[in-house]
Amino acid sequence: MSSAKEPAMKINPLAGMPAAPSMLVDIPRLITAYFSERPDPSVPAQRVAFGTSGHRGSSFDKNFNEWHVLAISQAICRYRKQRGIDGPLFLGIDTHALSAPACASALEVLAANGVEVMIAENDEYTPTPTVSHAILTYNRGRESGLADGIVITPSHNPPDNGGVKYNPPNGGPADKDITGWIEAKANELLSNDLKDVKRITYDQALRAATTHRHDYLSAYVNDLANVIDMDCIRGANIQMGVDPLGGAGVHYWPRIAAHYRLNLAVVNDAVDPTFRFMTVDWDGRIRMDPSSRYAMQSLIGLKDRFDVAFACDTDHDRHGIVTRNHGLLPPNHYLAVAIHYLIQHRPHWPKSAAIGKTVVSSAMIDRVAAKLGRPLYEVPVGFKWFVDGLLDGSLGFGGEESAGASFLRTNGSVWTTDKDGMIASLLAAEITARMERDPGEIYGDLALELGEPAFERVDAPATPAEKSLLSKLTPAQVKSKELAGEKIQNILTQAPGNGAAIGGLKVIADHGWFAARPSGTEDIYKIYAESFRGTDHLRRILAEAQAIVSGALAVEPEPPADT
């Protein structure tokens, strides 16, 4: 952990450079470890552990392998039976090397348990939003026989990672009550050497009467005109570029371009589980993060070719927007622009529909909401907090600082209840087409009117024990009455929108704030900070935030009471 005097995030000298051969994961060794290594459930790091969006890990570290997937799949079957969920289960995968074997493992268990499973036609990769879309489309108007889904993905995480996430019948990420139940049952199964796991061979599972093929690609692409104004984009004939970053949407973009006759070029259609075409992220690792300027160097370098360009992460639930004049837009900038545009150009949305943001997203969103006269719904990190609001239309938009968002159809009904990087990207094209200005230029106007914030997120390594300490920060641990020279107005450990625990804390002053929390998916902690008084003020906020975090970690545990 960094000390208070050290920078919280040290940029690797190779950040933004093409991935060197020595950085590439050994795929045969990775797959071999998936099938051959056995986790020890007595070791916390090797148990099933659901973070903000599923269980993730690497077969090299014995925290994501066949045993984990078999146990999680059986636990999901038990959960479905307990809750009476007996409709089809939509099963999707991304392009990580561990996703295909994990999908096979999951199908073996699901089929053995008699679950009706919908796998993609032609074994197509399946973006996370298309699974949510499929669940909601199937469940529309039904009260029984409801569908749910599993997505095999570790999101934007490095190539040696695998992941499993469960989406219940509401179509969104499962909440903590559900994931906690599944996690506990899966770990029981691991501890019992998988003796209670039902399983048949992969060949039997594929031929099972309960296994069906589903055309995720056509169903999703054909429906896009009900959430994005494709006529507007086509009519303006703007030039668009997209980099799927080797992810699950790689075959979706050409179909979107052809179906809607768009001037859209796919700049990279490679699928390679080593992701050797990436430029490396801030820490020198390969990470398919479309919000990182280091990972996005290739598309940024092509910005002058297009009116607007975009990329999505490996499961296509996150977005990155690139413009000629501003390069890669910070996620908060684009969220503010998207909200500002949508509220004014979706006349059939409910007039009371609120704007959803997480506690670590920019206060610029608060100012945009106030300007538009819309209520703000501020929640902890995790898209699951937006699910109910998107489902019933009480939220028009839900967005996260980490470049994840979804919003309602043009008629005001639900589109997806999971993040959708594809519609967020296409919205940038709609904005550019209709406004004849790109999102970067529009954000400049908003900053002139509402104030220009300086925002930064810094990450640093943290052990599981340190992460646990950080998640339990309390207002009492903030001894100072001021933040960067301003009186502290509020210290939050619960989100104001729904009262749920932040899993850290947020300190707010008149012209700035910071939040500190551990990552739910990686062994790092994160400090988010923002100032409306410039970068020098932001640096002061970050320094004081780092001191508070370091002080919290330096606290020695109380000795046990005498017996």
XYZ file of C-alpha atoms in Angstrom:
563
model
C 0.000 0.000 0.000
C 1.248 3.493 -0.791
C 2.281 5.705 2.084
C 0.802 9.154 2.470
C 3.892 10.662 0.843
C 3.871 8.419 -2.208
C 1.729 8.885 -5.315
C -1.212 6.501 -5.215
C -0.748 5.408 -8.819
C 2.634 4.911 -10.489
C 2.423 4.899 -14.267
C 4.422 2.102 -15.867
C 6.943 3.432 -18.419
C 5.446 1.071 -21.021
C 1.905 2.420 -20.543
C 0.347 3.274 -23.899
C 2.938 1.276 -25.823
C 2.136 -1.786 -27.961
C 2.124 -5.011 -25.973
C 5.502 -6.740 -26.126
C 5.666 -10.491 -26.849
C 6.946 -11.098 -23.322
C 3.666 -9.703 -21.926
C 1.450 -12.167 -23.774
C -0.253 -14.877 -21.773
C 0.628 -18.491 -22.586
C -2.807 -19.689 -23.694
C -2.076 -23.459 -23.655
C -0.726 -23.209 -20.102
C -3.729 -21.111 -19.060
C -6.236 -23.625 -20.433
C -4.292 -26.539 -18.955
C -4.394 -24.856 -15.548
C -8.156 -24.360 -15.918
C -8.715 -28.113 -16.218
C -5.871 -29.447 -14.066
C -5.625 -27.145 -11.040
C -7.862 -27.716 -8.050
C -8.742 -24.881 -5.655
C -8.311 -25.269 -1.918
C -11.492 -23.869 -0.322
C -9.632 -23.400 2.964
C -7.572 -20.688 1.243
C -9.713 -17.498 1.043
C -8.154 -16.387 -2.254
C -9.154 -19.674 -3.901
C -12.823 -19.651 -2.866
C -15.739 -18.414 -4.942
C -16.108 -14.686 -4.291
C -18.604 -12.450 -6.076
C -17.522 -8.818 -6.455
C -19.521 -5.953 -7.931
C -20.212 -8.026 -11.043
C -19.610 -11.733 -10.673
C -16.772 -14.064 -9.724
C -13.455 -13.379 -11.458
C -9.942 -14.737 -11.320
C -7.199 -16.586 -13.177
C -6.573 -20.300 -13.503
C -2.901 -19.539 -12.817
C -3.920 -18.338 -9.339
C -6.375 -21.206 -8.704
C -9.234 -18.746 -8.283
C -10.943 -19.349 -11.620
C -10.915 -22.874 -12.967
C -13.236 -25.732 -13.837
C -14.093 -26.472 -10.222
C -15.244 -22.893 -9.615
C -17.463 -22.896 -12.710
C -18.993 -26.292 -11.928
C -19.740 -25.230 -8.354
C -21.179 -21.844 -9.356
C -23.336 -23.416 -12.082
C -24.771 -25.997 -9.682
C -25.407 -23.274 -7.108
C -27.299 -21.242 -9.738
C -29.395 -24.327 -10.565
C -30.276 -24.637 -6.883
C -31.116 -20.935 -6.683
C -33.397 -21.211 -9.723
C -35.212 -24.177 -8.197
C -35.613 -22.449 -4.850
C -37.051 -19.329 -6.482
C -39.218 -21.155 -9.004
C -37.331 -19.804 -12.009
C -38.123 -22.385 -14.691
C -37.931 -20.479 -17.963
C -34.940 -20.583 -20.322
C -31.477 -19.523 -19.208
C -29.641 -17.331 -21.739
C -25.941 -18.267 -21.725
C -23.386 -15.883 -23.229
C -19.607 -15.652 -23.517
C -16.939 -13.100 -24.384
C -13.594 -13.603 -26.135
C -11.289 -14.236 -23.167
C -9.384 -17.508 -23.474
C -11.058 -19.002 -20.403
C -14.586 -18.142 -21.540
C -15.094 -21.008 -24.012
C -13.974 -23.785 -21.626
C -15.951 -22.183 -18.797
C -19.040 -22.049 -20.993
C -18.634 -25.759 -21.737
C -18.315 -26.533 -18.022
C -21.412 -24.498 -17.217
C -23.454 -26.150 -19.976
C -22.516 -29.622 -18.705
C -24.025 -28.777 -15.312
C -27.031 -26.821 -16.588
C -28.023 -29.605 -18.981
C -27.577 -32.272 -16.295
C -29.990 -30.293 -14.112
C -32.586 -30.094 -16.879
C -32.282 -26.345 -17.430
C -33.502 -25.032 -20.797
C -30.378 -23.269 -22.055
C -30.160 -20.782 -24.927
C -26.703 -20.724 -26.516
C -25.719 -18.554 -29.456
C -26.187 -19.609 -33.052
C -22.891 -20.559 -34.686
C -21.237 -20.337 -31.263
C -21.187 -16.554 -31.689
C -19.663 -14.408 -28.959
C -22.325 -12.768 -26.828
C -22.039 -9.247 -25.396
C -23.407 -8.756 -21.896
C -26.139 -6.302 -23.028
C -27.487 -8.808 -25.551
C -28.078 -11.315 -22.745
C -29.939 -8.692 -20.704
C -31.906 -7.719 -23.813
C -32.803 -11.378 -24.471
C -33.977 -11.952 -20.885
C -36.180 -8.847 -20.873
C -37.569 -9.533 -24.343
C -38.545 -13.068 -23.352
C -40.039 -12.027 -20.003
C -42.091 -9.136 -21.369
C -45.739 -9.741 -20.440
C -44.976 -12.975 -18.561
C -45.665 -13.647 -14.909
C -44.389 -17.213 -14.820
C -41.865 -19.331 -16.673
C -39.423 -16.440 -16.447
C -35.976 -16.451 -18.045
C -32.625 -15.515 -16.518
C -29.028 -15.646 -17.723
C -25.342 -16.281 -17.197
C -22.535 -14.367 -18.897
C -19.075 -15.918 -18.946
C -16.820 -12.840 -18.824
C -14.281 -11.059 -16.630
C -15.212 -7.787 -18.374
C -12.206 -5.637 -19.323
C -9.776 -7.515 -17.059
C -6.451 -8.946 -18.340
C -6.264 -11.883 -20.779
C -5.438 -14.488 -18.118
C -8.723 -13.762 -16.310
C -12.039 -15.562 -16.464
C -15.378 -14.643 -14.952
C -18.974 -15.698 -14.347
C -21.876 -13.361 -13.663
C -25.533 -14.182 -13.071
C -28.476 -12.091 -14.256
C -31.831 -12.946 -12.621
C -35.187 -12.418 -14.397
C -34.928 -8.637 -14.042
C -32.143 -8.833 -16.627
C -29.560 -6.939 -14.610
C -26.602 -7.906 -12.450
C -27.679 -9.967 -9.456
C -27.841 -8.081 -6.177
C -25.808 -8.960 -3.109
C -28.498 -11.150 -1.556
C -28.512 -13.370 -4.633
C -24.758 -13.453 -5.201
C -24.150 -14.050 -1.498
C -26.474 -17.074 -1.580
C -24.857 -18.464 -4.749
C -21.358 -17.828 -3.385
C -22.102 -19.663 -0.134
C -23.626 -22.674 -1.890
C -20.777 -22.822 -4.416
C -18.184 -22.844 -1.637
C -20.089 -25.615 0.131
C -19.886 -27.638 -3.070
C -16.148 -26.970 -3.347
C -15.630 -28.068 0.257
C -17.532 -31.266 -0.479
C -15.301 -32.089 -3.480
C -18.174 -31.352 -5.908
C -19.945 -34.558 -4.837
C -23.365 -32.918 -5.193
C -22.696 -31.401 -8.624
C -24.789 -32.941 -11.422
C -22.877 -33.159 -14.678
C -22.977 -34.838 -18.089
C -20.423 -34.757 -20.902
C -20.182 -31.717 -23.152
C -21.293 -33.728 -26.178
C -24.346 -34.962 -24.266
C -25.088 -31.413 -23.121
C -24.986 -30.058 -26.675
C -27.340 -32.812 -27.855
C -29.698 -32.505 -24.875
C -33.342 -31.717 -25.636
C -33.039 -28.767 -23.241
C -30.197 -27.079 -25.182
C -31.328 -24.631 -27.850
C -29.761 -22.139 -30.235
C -30.717 -18.455 -30.068
C -29.899 -15.705 -32.570
C -28.715 -13.061 -30.103
C -27.113 -11.008 -32.869
C -30.192 -10.505 -35.060
C -32.555 -9.998 -32.130
C -30.394 -7.235 -30.693
C -29.360 -5.491 -33.922
C -32.875 -5.455 -35.382
C -34.221 -3.775 -32.236
C -31.619 -0.988 -32.001
C -33.792 1.510 -33.888
C -36.108 1.521 -30.859
C -33.414 2.980 -28.597
C -31.176 4.973 -31.003
C -32.301 7.301 -33.829
C -30.642 5.409 -36.652
C -32.408 7.498 -39.310
C -30.769 10.604 -37.908
C -27.304 9.018 -37.989
C -27.770 7.672 -41.515
C -29.201 10.940 -42.798
C -26.235 12.957 -41.566
C -23.802 10.444 -43.141
C -21.213 11.135 -40.458
C -18.026 9.091 -40.538
C -17.744 6.706 -37.605
C -15.006 4.348 -36.497
C -15.270 1.526 -33.972
C -12.684 -0.689 -32.319
C -14.271 -3.730 -30.621
C -10.944 -4.275 -28.795
C -11.144 -7.920 -29.797
C -14.333 -8.279 -27.794
C -17.687 -10.026 -28.003
C -19.246 -7.394 -30.271
C -16.715 -7.907 -33.057
C -19.358 -9.325 -35.429
C -22.129 -7.020 -34.244
C -20.662 -3.806 -35.619
C -20.490 -4.886 -39.286
C -24.085 -6.133 -39.016
C -25.179 -2.818 -37.458
C -23.453 -0.885 -40.267
C -25.040 -3.037 -42.984
C -28.526 -3.250 -41.458
C -28.853 0.500 -40.908
C -26.669 1.572 -43.864
C -24.271 3.574 -41.719
C -20.903 5.042 -42.631
C -19.265 2.953 -39.911
C -15.806 1.413 -40.240
C -14.511 -1.380 -37.986
C -10.852 -0.431 -37.538
C -9.827 -3.726 -35.932
C -11.699 -6.995 -36.368
C -9.046 -9.232 -34.802
C -9.995 -11.780 -32.165
C -6.934 -13.078 -30.351
C -7.079 -14.373 -26.752
C -3.637 -12.887 -26.056
C -4.993 -9.437 -27.081
C -1.565 -8.751 -28.596
C -2.987 -5.821 -30.577
C -3.622 -3.776 -27.410
C -1.488 -0.960 -26.062
C -0.819 -1.663 -22.399
C -2.626 0.011 -19.527
C -1.304 2.318 -16.793
C 0.248 -0.518 -14.787
C 1.965 -2.246 -17.706
C -0.708 -4.932 -18.024
C -2.913 -5.673 -20.991
C -6.424 -4.561 -20.118
C -9.266 -3.906 -22.566
C -10.525 -0.774 -20.845
C -12.113 1.705 -23.302
C -11.992 4.477 -20.685
C -8.175 4.291 -20.374
C -6.141 6.593 -22.593
C -3.274 4.118 -22.356
C -5.314 1.140 -23.555
C -7.005 3.270 -26.233
C -3.913 4.674 -27.932
C -4.582 2.882 -31.237
C -8.049 4.373 -31.694
C -6.978 7.784 -30.405
C -4.298 7.776 -33.108
C -7.019 7.404 -35.767
C -9.257 10.187 -34.423
C -8.724 12.512 -37.398
C -10.241 9.934 -39.750
C -13.690 10.123 -38.168
C -16.335 12.565 -36.989
C -16.674 10.391 -33.911
C -15.150 7.045 -32.942
C -15.793 4.589 -30.148
C -14.687 1.348 -28.555
C -16.135 -1.181 -26.134
C -14.536 -3.544 -23.649
C -14.402 -7.314 -24.035
C -18.025 -8.035 -23.088
C -19.187 -4.715 -24.594
C -20.843 -3.345 -21.491
C -18.478 -0.337 -21.332
C -17.797 2.409 -23.839
C -15.068 4.865 -24.820
C -15.758 7.909 -27.003
C -13.072 9.545 -29.180
C -13.493 12.876 -31.003
C -11.262 14.812 -33.384
C -10.680 17.804 -31.151
C -10.708 16.201 -27.721
C -9.371 12.684 -28.236
C -10.703 10.197 -25.664
C -13.389 11.837 -23.555
C -13.187 11.176 -19.819
C -16.162 8.957 -18.909
C -17.702 11.621 -16.663
C -17.644 14.156 -19.481
C -19.536 11.866 -21.804
C -22.058 10.838 -19.139
C -22.909 14.498 -18.565
C -23.327 15.121 -22.304
C -25.404 11.973 -22.820
C -27.760 12.913 -19.982
C -28.052 16.517 -21.184
C -28.930 15.333 -24.689
C -31.270 12.462 -23.845
C -33.480 14.405 -21.450
C -34.064 16.990 -24.194
C -34.458 14.577 -27.122
C -36.579 11.764 -25.722
C -40.031 13.389 -25.536
C -41.809 10.112 -24.751
C -39.786 9.388 -21.624
C -41.672 9.889 -18.335
C -41.322 13.513 -17.292
C -40.476 12.373 -13.788
C -37.767 9.923 -14.892
C -34.707 10.450 -12.700
C -31.021 10.452 -13.557
C -28.991 7.673 -11.954
C -25.335 8.103 -11.001
C -22.927 6.431 -8.612
C -21.365 8.226 -5.645
C -18.009 8.343 -7.448
C -19.340 9.969 -10.617
C -18.826 13.663 -11.346
C -20.798 16.376 -9.586
C -21.183 17.863 -13.070
C -24.008 15.337 -13.444
C -25.681 16.868 -10.374
C -25.471 20.288 -12.033
C -26.855 18.985 -15.335
C -29.756 17.336 -13.474
C -30.510 20.582 -11.645
C -30.348 22.562 -14.895
C -32.845 20.174 -16.507
C -35.073 20.007 -13.441
C -34.714 16.244 -13.083
C -34.304 14.326 -9.811
C -30.936 12.720 -9.105
C -30.635 9.146 -7.851
C -27.165 8.625 -6.334
C -26.191 5.053 -5.427
C -23.104 3.007 -4.473
C -20.771 1.619 -7.134
C -22.401 -1.216 -9.059
C -24.887 -1.146 -11.905
C -27.238 -3.443 -9.973
C -28.521 -0.374 -8.114
C -30.094 0.979 -11.323
C -31.907 -2.210 -12.329
C -35.298 -1.609 -10.713
C -35.489 1.995 -11.889
C -34.647 1.151 -15.499
C -37.093 -1.744 -15.380
C -40.072 0.367 -14.289
C -39.081 3.558 -16.138
C -38.548 5.654 -13.006
C -34.926 6.052 -14.158
C -34.332 7.387 -17.646
C -30.584 6.865 -17.453
C -28.143 5.041 -15.216
C -24.407 5.616 -15.525
C -21.128 4.821 -13.802
C -17.829 6.716 -13.725
C -16.181 3.573 -15.101
C -17.846 4.155 -18.491
C -20.908 1.952 -18.087
C -24.427 3.147 -18.861
C -27.838 2.203 -20.157
C -31.017 4.141 -20.815
C -34.640 3.704 -21.845
C -36.018 3.015 -25.284
C -37.339 6.042 -27.166
C -40.872 5.155 -26.032
C -39.830 5.247 -22.371
C -39.796 1.485 -21.732
C -36.855 -0.628 -20.622
C -34.059 -1.509 -23.074
C -31.502 -3.316 -20.920
C -30.972 -3.436 -17.181
C -27.277 -4.138 -17.575
C -24.656 -1.790 -18.946
C -24.703 -1.434 -22.734
C -21.554 -0.067 -24.361
C -23.013 -0.389 -27.838
C -25.972 1.956 -27.361
C -23.771 4.385 -25.411
C -21.389 4.437 -28.389
C -24.123 4.796 -30.979
C -25.661 7.605 -28.932
C -22.428 9.562 -29.459
C -23.053 9.221 -33.184
C -26.674 10.338 -32.811
C -25.591 13.366 -30.785
C -22.970 14.306 -33.378
C -25.441 13.864 -36.222
C -28.301 15.849 -34.719
C -26.341 18.591 -32.975
C -23.727 18.919 -35.751
C -21.164 19.039 -32.967
C -19.409 16.171 -31.261
C -19.800 15.299 -27.554
C -16.462 16.888 -26.682
C -17.560 20.252 -28.035
C -20.891 20.001 -26.245
C -19.158 19.238 -22.958
C -17.100 22.405 -23.426
C -20.322 24.406 -23.562
C -21.614 22.731 -20.410
C -18.364 23.477 -18.590
C -18.577 27.145 -19.530
C -22.134 27.316 -18.218
C -21.945 25.085 -15.136
C -18.282 25.137 -14.151
C -15.374 22.991 -15.247
C -14.402 20.253 -12.808
C -11.024 18.565 -12.564
C -11.476 14.861 -11.834
C -9.076 12.031 -11.228
C -9.217 8.425 -10.142
C -6.080 6.823 -8.759
C -5.562 3.123 -8.153
C -3.015 1.343 -5.998
C -2.393 -2.259 -4.922
C -4.215 -3.519 -1.829
C -4.287 -6.897 -0.159
C -7.629 -8.535 0.680
C -7.077 -7.573 4.340
C -6.394 -3.956 3.391
C -9.475 -3.934 1.154
C -11.548 -5.156 4.070
C -10.280 -2.294 6.231
C -11.014 0.240 3.520
C -14.567 -1.012 3.079
C -15.225 -0.263 6.748
C -13.995 3.347 6.839
C -16.139 5.517 9.115
C -16.697 9.270 9.459
C -14.849 9.117 12.796
C -11.646 8.283 10.912
C -11.768 11.665 9.181
C -10.219 13.895 11.882
C -9.975 17.022 9.767
C -12.792 19.572 9.646
C -11.604 20.866 6.276
C -10.879 19.420 2.867
C -8.250 21.310 0.852
C -8.997 24.520 2.742
C -12.788 24.278 2.638
C -15.144 23.253 5.411
C -16.305 19.650 5.100
C -20.049 19.716 4.501
C -20.806 16.018 4.645
C -19.191 12.616 5.134
C -21.147 9.774 3.585
C -20.932 6.053 4.203
C -24.393 5.459 2.709
C -25.517 6.629 -0.706
C -28.101 9.438 -0.594
C -30.280 7.883 -3.299
C -31.087 4.588 -1.625
C -29.295 4.573 1.733
C -27.155 1.568 0.779
C -23.625 1.277 2.158
C -20.917 2.743 -0.068
C -18.302 0.237 1.062
C -15.946 3.105 1.851
C -16.645 6.781 2.348
C -17.203 10.049 0.520
C -16.090 13.424 1.904
C -17.763 16.517 0.446
C -16.845 20.207 0.602
C -18.298 23.188 -1.281
C -16.112 22.927 -4.385
C -14.692 19.425 -4.184
C -15.018 15.893 -2.854
C -13.264 12.578 -2.669
C -14.377 8.979 -2.226
C -12.258 6.002 -1.213
C -13.245 2.376 -1.710
C -11.692 -1.000 -2.492
C -12.204 -2.550 -5.917
C -14.784 -5.296 -6.008
C -12.935 -7.245 -8.722
C -9.189 -6.600 -8.414
C -6.637 -6.367 -5.583
C -6.506 -2.589 -5.714
C -8.104 0.338 -3.947
C -9.448 3.429 -5.639
C -9.562 7.086 -4.689
C -11.845 9.331 -6.709
C -11.538 13.092 -6.372
C -13.009 16.153 -8.035
C -12.568 19.906 -7.745
C -14.397 22.811 -9.328
C -11.467 25.053 -8.379
C -8.822 23.614 -10.695
C -6.038 21.059 -10.742
C -4.019 22.526 -7.851
C -7.043 22.228 -5.586
C -7.604 18.690 -6.901
C -4.021 17.755 -5.973
C -4.627 18.951 -2.423
C -7.796 16.894 -2.194
C -5.987 13.799 -3.452
C -3.102 14.258 -1.027
C -5.430 14.619 1.942
C -7.526 11.666 0.772
C -4.391 9.533 0.506
C -3.373 10.521 4.029
C -6.771 9.475 5.366
C -6.600 6.115 3.575
C -3.045 5.433 4.686
C -3.950 6.361 8.248
C -6.867 3.963 8.231
C -4.627 1.115 7.099
C -2.044 1.936 9.752
C -4.531 1.334 12.556
C -3.463 -1.691 14.583
C -6.248 -4.160 15.433
C -7.344 -4.161 19.052
C -5.825 -7.011 21.114
C -8.234 -9.728 22.216
C -9.809 -9.291 25.634
C -8.279 -11.227 28.518
C -10.041 -14.463 29.335
